[in-house]
PDB file of C-alpha atoms in Angstrom:
ATOM      1  CA  MET M   1     -12.301   3.781 -34.900  1.00 96.00           C
ATOM      2  CA  VAL M   2     -10.474   3.083 -31.372  1.00 97.00           C
ATOM      3  CA  ASP M   3      -9.630   0.310 -29.651  1.00 96.00           C
ATOM      4  CA  ALA M   4      -6.965  -0.063 -26.122  1.00 97.00           C
ATOM      5  CA  LYS M   5      -4.133  -0.234 -28.756  1.00 97.00           C
ATOM      6  CA  ASN M   6      -3.999   3.289 -28.921  1.00 96.00           C
ATOM      7  CA  PRO M   7      -3.616   5.629 -25.552  1.00 97.00           C
ATOM      8  CA  LYS M   8      -2.914   8.716 -27.366  1.00 98.00           C
ATOM      9  CA  LYS M   9      -6.401   8.417 -29.018  1.00 97.00           C
ATOM     10  CA  ILE M  10      -8.102   7.635 -25.604  1.00 98.00           C
ATOM     11  CA  ALA M  11      -5.933  10.449 -23.915  1.00 98.00           C
ATOM     12  CA  ASP M  12      -7.487  12.830 -26.777  1.00 98.00           C
ATOM     13  CA  LEU M  13     -11.230  12.408 -26.655  1.00 98.00           C
ATOM     14  CA  ILE M  14     -10.880  12.326 -22.265  1.00 98.00           C
ATOM     15  CA  ASP M  15      -8.828  15.941 -22.830  1.00 98.00           C
ATOM     16  CA  GLN M  16     -12.493  17.048 -24.782  1.00 97.00           C
ATOM     17  CA  TRP M  17     -14.273  16.551 -21.002  1.00 97.00           C
ATOM     18  CA  ALA M  18     -11.538  16.797 -18.667  1.00 97.00           C
ATOM     19  CA  ASP M  19      -8.277  18.512 -17.450  1.00 97.00           C
ATOM     20  CA  ASP M  20      -4.817  17.952 -17.122  1.00 98.00           C
ATOM     21  CA  VAL M  21      -5.033  14.411 -18.859  1.00 98.00           C
ATOM     22  CA  GLN M  22      -1.423  12.726 -19.317  1.00 98.00           C
ATOM     23  CA  ILE M  23      -0.217   9.641 -20.369  1.00 98.00           C
ATOM     24  CA  LYS M  24       1.922   7.562 -17.962  1.00 98.00           C
ATOM     25  CA  LYS M  25       2.950   4.109 -17.278  1.00 98.00           C
ATOM     26  CA  ASP M  26       2.122   1.734 -13.962  1.00 97.00           C
ATOM     27  CA  ASP M  27       4.511  -0.087 -12.417  1.00 97.00           C
ATOM     28  CA  LYS M  28       4.352  -2.847 -14.965  1.00 96.00           C
ATOM     29  CA  GLY M  29       5.320  -0.728 -17.688  1.00 97.00           C
ATOM     30  CA  ASP M  30       1.500  -0.638 -19.404  1.00 98.00           C
ATOM     31  CA  PRO M  31       0.433   2.382 -20.716  1.00 98.00           C
ATOM     32  CA  LEU M  32      -1.889   4.631 -17.912  1.00 98.00           C
ATOM     33  CA  ILE M  33      -3.996   7.651 -18.495  1.00 98.00           C
ATOM     34  CA  THR M  34      -4.121  10.112 -15.573  1.00 98.00           C
ATOM     35  CA  PHE M  35      -6.620  13.073 -15.450  1.00 98.00           C
ATOM     36  CA  LYS M  36      -8.822  15.542 -13.278  1.00 97.00           C
ATOM     37  CA  TYR M  37     -12.656  15.366 -13.742  1.00 96.00           C
ATOM     38  CA  MET M  38     -15.054  17.509 -10.914  1.00 91.00           C
ATOM     39  CA  ASP M  39     -11.466  17.889  -9.481  1.00 91.00           C
ATOM     40  CA  VAL M  40     -11.457  14.299  -8.663  1.00 92.00           C
ATOM     41  CA  ASN M  41      -8.330  12.550  -9.741  1.00 95.00           C
ATOM     42  CA  GLN M  42      -8.941   9.972 -12.304  1.00 97.00           C
ATOM     43  CA  ILE M  43      -6.888   7.225 -13.672  1.00 98.00           C
ATOM     44  CA  VAL M  44      -8.076   4.831 -16.901  1.00 98.00           C
ATOM     45  CA  ALA M  45      -5.742   1.725 -16.823  1.00 98.00           C
ATOM     46  CA  PHE M  46      -4.944  -0.376 -19.654  1.00 98.00           C
ATOM     47  CA  TYR M  47      -5.563  -4.491 -19.693  1.00 98.00           C
ATOM     48  CA  GLY M  48      -4.504  -7.150 -21.294  1.00 97.00           C
ATOM     49  CA  CYS M  49      -1.361  -5.692 -22.874  1.00 97.00           C
ATOM     50  CA  LYS M  50       1.344  -7.713 -24.577  1.00 97.00           C
ATOM     51  CA  GLN M  51       4.899  -6.087 -23.399  1.00 96.00           C
ATOM     52  CA  ASN M  52       3.369  -3.034 -22.663  1.00 96.00           C
ATOM     53  CA  LYS M  53       1.171  -2.701 -25.779  1.00 94.00           C
ATOM     54  CA  ASN M  54      -1.356  -3.676 -27.980  1.00 96.00           C
ATOM     55  CA  CYS M  55      -3.725  -3.516 -24.873  1.00 98.00           C
ATOM     56  CA  LYS M  56      -7.211  -5.200 -25.115  1.00 98.00           C
ATOM     57  CA  SER M  57      -9.127  -3.215 -22.123  1.00 98.00           C
ATOM     58  CA  LEU M  58      -9.663  -0.355 -20.190  1.00 98.00           C
ATOM     59  CA  GLN M  59     -10.964   0.867 -17.067  1.00 98.00           C
ATOM     60  CA  PHE M  60     -11.758   4.065 -15.374  1.00 98.00           C
ATOM     61  CA  ILE M  61     -11.322   4.135 -11.787  1.00 98.00           C
ATOM     62  CA  SER M  62     -12.214   7.066  -9.616  1.00 97.00           C
ATOM     63  CA  PRO M  63     -11.104   7.101  -5.857  1.00 95.00           C
ATOM     64  CA  TRP M  64     -13.430   9.576  -3.410  1.00 93.00           C
ATOM     65  CA  LYS M  65     -12.757  10.205  -0.021  1.00 92.00           C
ATOM     66  CA  ASN M  66     -15.457   8.614   2.500  1.00 92.00           C
ATOM     67  CA  ASP M  67     -17.313  11.378   3.771  1.00 87.00           C
ATOM     68  CA  GLY M  68     -18.478   9.225   6.000  1.00 89.00           C
ATOM     69  CA  LYS M  69     -22.069   8.572   4.679  1.00 89.00           C
ATOM     70  CA  GLN M  70     -21.086   5.908   2.461  1.00 92.00           C
ATOM     71  CA  THR M  71     -21.100   2.489   3.693  1.00 93.00           C
ATOM     72  CA  LEU M  72     -20.980  -0.950   2.253  1.00 93.00           C
ATOM     73  CA  GLN M  73     -25.246  -0.770   2.392  1.00 93.00           C
ATOM     74  CA  THR M  74     -24.958   2.697   0.279  1.00 91.00           C
ATOM     75  CA  ALA M  75     -22.502   0.860  -2.269  1.00 93.00           C
ATOM     76  CA  ASN M  76     -24.585  -2.370  -2.833  1.00 94.00           C
ATOM     77  CA  ARG M  77     -27.457  -0.346  -2.792  1.00 92.00           C
ATOM     78  CA  TRP M  78     -25.503   1.949  -5.874  1.00 93.00           C
ATOM     79  CA  ASN M  79     -24.660  -1.520  -7.195  1.00 94.00           C
ATOM     80  CA  GLN M  80     -28.149  -2.728  -7.293  1.00 93.00           C
ATOM     81  CA  SER M  81     -29.488   0.523  -9.104  1.00 92.00           C
ATOM     82  CA  LYS M  82     -26.591   1.256 -11.452  1.00 91.00           C
ATOM     83  CA  ARG M  83     -25.838  -0.818 -14.455  1.00 91.00           C
ATOM     84  CA  PHE M  84     -22.509   0.301 -15.294  1.00 95.00           C
ATOM     85  CA  VAL M  85     -20.413   1.580 -13.026  1.00 96.00           C
ATOM     86  CA  ARG M  86     -19.486  -0.166 -10.193  1.00 97.00           C
ATOM     87  CA  MET M  87     -18.621   1.422  -6.199  1.00 95.00           C
ATOM     88  CA  TYR M  88     -17.178  -0.102  -3.261  1.00 96.00           C
ATOM     89  CA  LEU M  89     -15.344   0.823  -0.239  1.00 96.00           C
ATOM     90  CA  ASP M  90     -11.323   0.155  -0.483  1.00 96.00           C
ATOM     91  CA  LYS M  91      -9.269  -1.262   2.850  1.00 96.00           C
ATOM     92  CA  ASP M  92      -9.342   2.605   4.117  1.00 95.00           C
ATOM     93  CA  ASN M  93     -13.379   3.065   3.690  1.00 95.00           C
ATOM     94  CA  ASP M  94     -12.901   5.468   0.528  1.00 95.00           C
ATOM     95  CA  VAL M  95     -15.323   4.848  -2.059  1.00 95.00           C
ATOM     96  CA  MET M  96     -13.696   3.778  -5.646  1.00 96.00           C
ATOM     97  CA  MET M  97     -15.701   3.606  -8.586  1.00 97.00           C
ATOM     98  CA  GLU M  98     -14.893   1.771 -11.646  1.00 98.00           C
ATOM     99  CA  MET M  99     -16.270   0.978 -14.992  1.00 98.00           C
ATOM    100  CA  ASP M 100     -14.525  -1.444 -17.830  1.00 98.00           C
ATOM    101  CA  VAL M 101     -14.638  -1.228 -21.332  1.00 98.00           C
ATOM    102  CA  ASP M 102     -13.865  -3.964 -23.915  1.00 97.00           C
ATOM    103  CA  LEU M 103     -11.739  -2.973 -26.352  1.00 96.00           C
ATOM    104  CA  GLU M 104      -9.929  -5.836 -27.671  1.00 93.00           C
ATOM    105  CA  VAL M 105     -11.350  -4.880 -31.294  1.00 95.00           C
ATOM    106  CA  ALA M 106     -12.142  -1.375 -32.473  1.00 96.00           C
ATOM    107  CA  VAL M 107     -15.317   0.659 -31.854  1.00 97.00           C
ATOM    108  CA  PRO M 108     -16.634   3.544 -33.410  1.00 97.00           C
ATOM    109  CA  THR M 109     -15.319   6.675 -31.723  1.00 97.00           C
ATOM    110  CA  GLU M 110     -18.698   8.078 -31.254  1.00 98.00           C
ATOM    111  CA  TYR M 111     -19.530   4.662 -29.477  1.00 97.00           C
ATOM    112  CA  LEU M 112     -16.467   5.266 -26.780  1.00 97.00           C
ATOM    113  CA  ARG M 113     -18.016   8.964 -25.911  1.00 97.00           C
ATOM    114  CA  THR M 114     -21.175   7.608 -25.041  1.00 97.00           C
ATOM    115  CA  VAL M 115     -19.233   5.269 -22.805  1.00 97.00           C
ATOM    116  CA  MET M 116     -17.354   8.027 -21.114  1.00 98.00           C
ATOM    117  CA  LYS M 117     -20.560  10.044 -21.342  1.00 97.00           C
ATOM    118  CA  THR M 118     -21.996   7.206 -19.116  1.00 97.00           C
ATOM    119  CA  TRP M 119     -18.837   7.788 -16.531  1.00 97.00           C
ATOM    120  CA  GLN M 120     -19.289  11.368 -16.365  1.00 96.00           C
ATOM    121  CA  VAL M 121     -22.940  11.294 -15.190  1.00 95.00           C
ATOM    122  CA  SER M 122     -22.310   8.368 -13.071  1.00 95.00           C
ATOM    123  CA  LEU M 123     -19.711  10.474 -11.493  1.00 94.00           C
ATOM    124  CA  LEU M 124     -22.318  13.047 -11.192  1.00 92.00           C
ATOM    125  CA  ALA M 125     -24.885  11.651  -9.750  1.00 90.00           C
ATOM    126  CA  PHE M 126     -22.287  10.306  -7.054  1.00 90.00           C
ATOM    127  CA  ALA M 127     -21.192  14.008  -6.098  1.00 87.00           C
ATOM    128  CA  VAL M 128     -24.718  15.398  -6.162  1.00 84.00           C
ATOM    129  CA  ASP M 129     -26.446  12.172  -4.416  1.00 74.00           C
ATOM    130  CA  GLY M 130     -23.753   9.821  -2.999  1.00 76.00           C
ATOM    131  CA  ALA M 131     -24.870   6.559  -3.016  1.00 64.00           C
ATOM    132  CA  GLU M 132     -28.462   7.523  -1.821  1.00 62.00           C
ATOM    133  CA  LYS M 133     -29.852   7.152  -4.928  1.00 50.00           C
TER     134      LYS M 133
END
């Protein structure tokens, strides 16, 4: 079983499919996991933490440089056709992809592996097709 209260266990799961996995702290002192997947820096931010522990949820975050092909329209098409991972353009017009995971209560480890697979497949789809498909 796994929940958002155990950043090490989550980092160990990510380490099975990503590179350079590190547990850090954000500017509030809450846990933050950084890693590389498909040569793109990724983050797992922890939310709903009490005194920097006992967190309740995660957010997978993937920033991508916009090659000029991604517009608000393509981001909207992505969000209309994809169910779990959302996309938007940040203030610099770069692509941000995010996926929220509620882990306030413990879930089977295999469930979180499946959620992580959804993240991986979505990033791969974006890398191959952009937001067009």
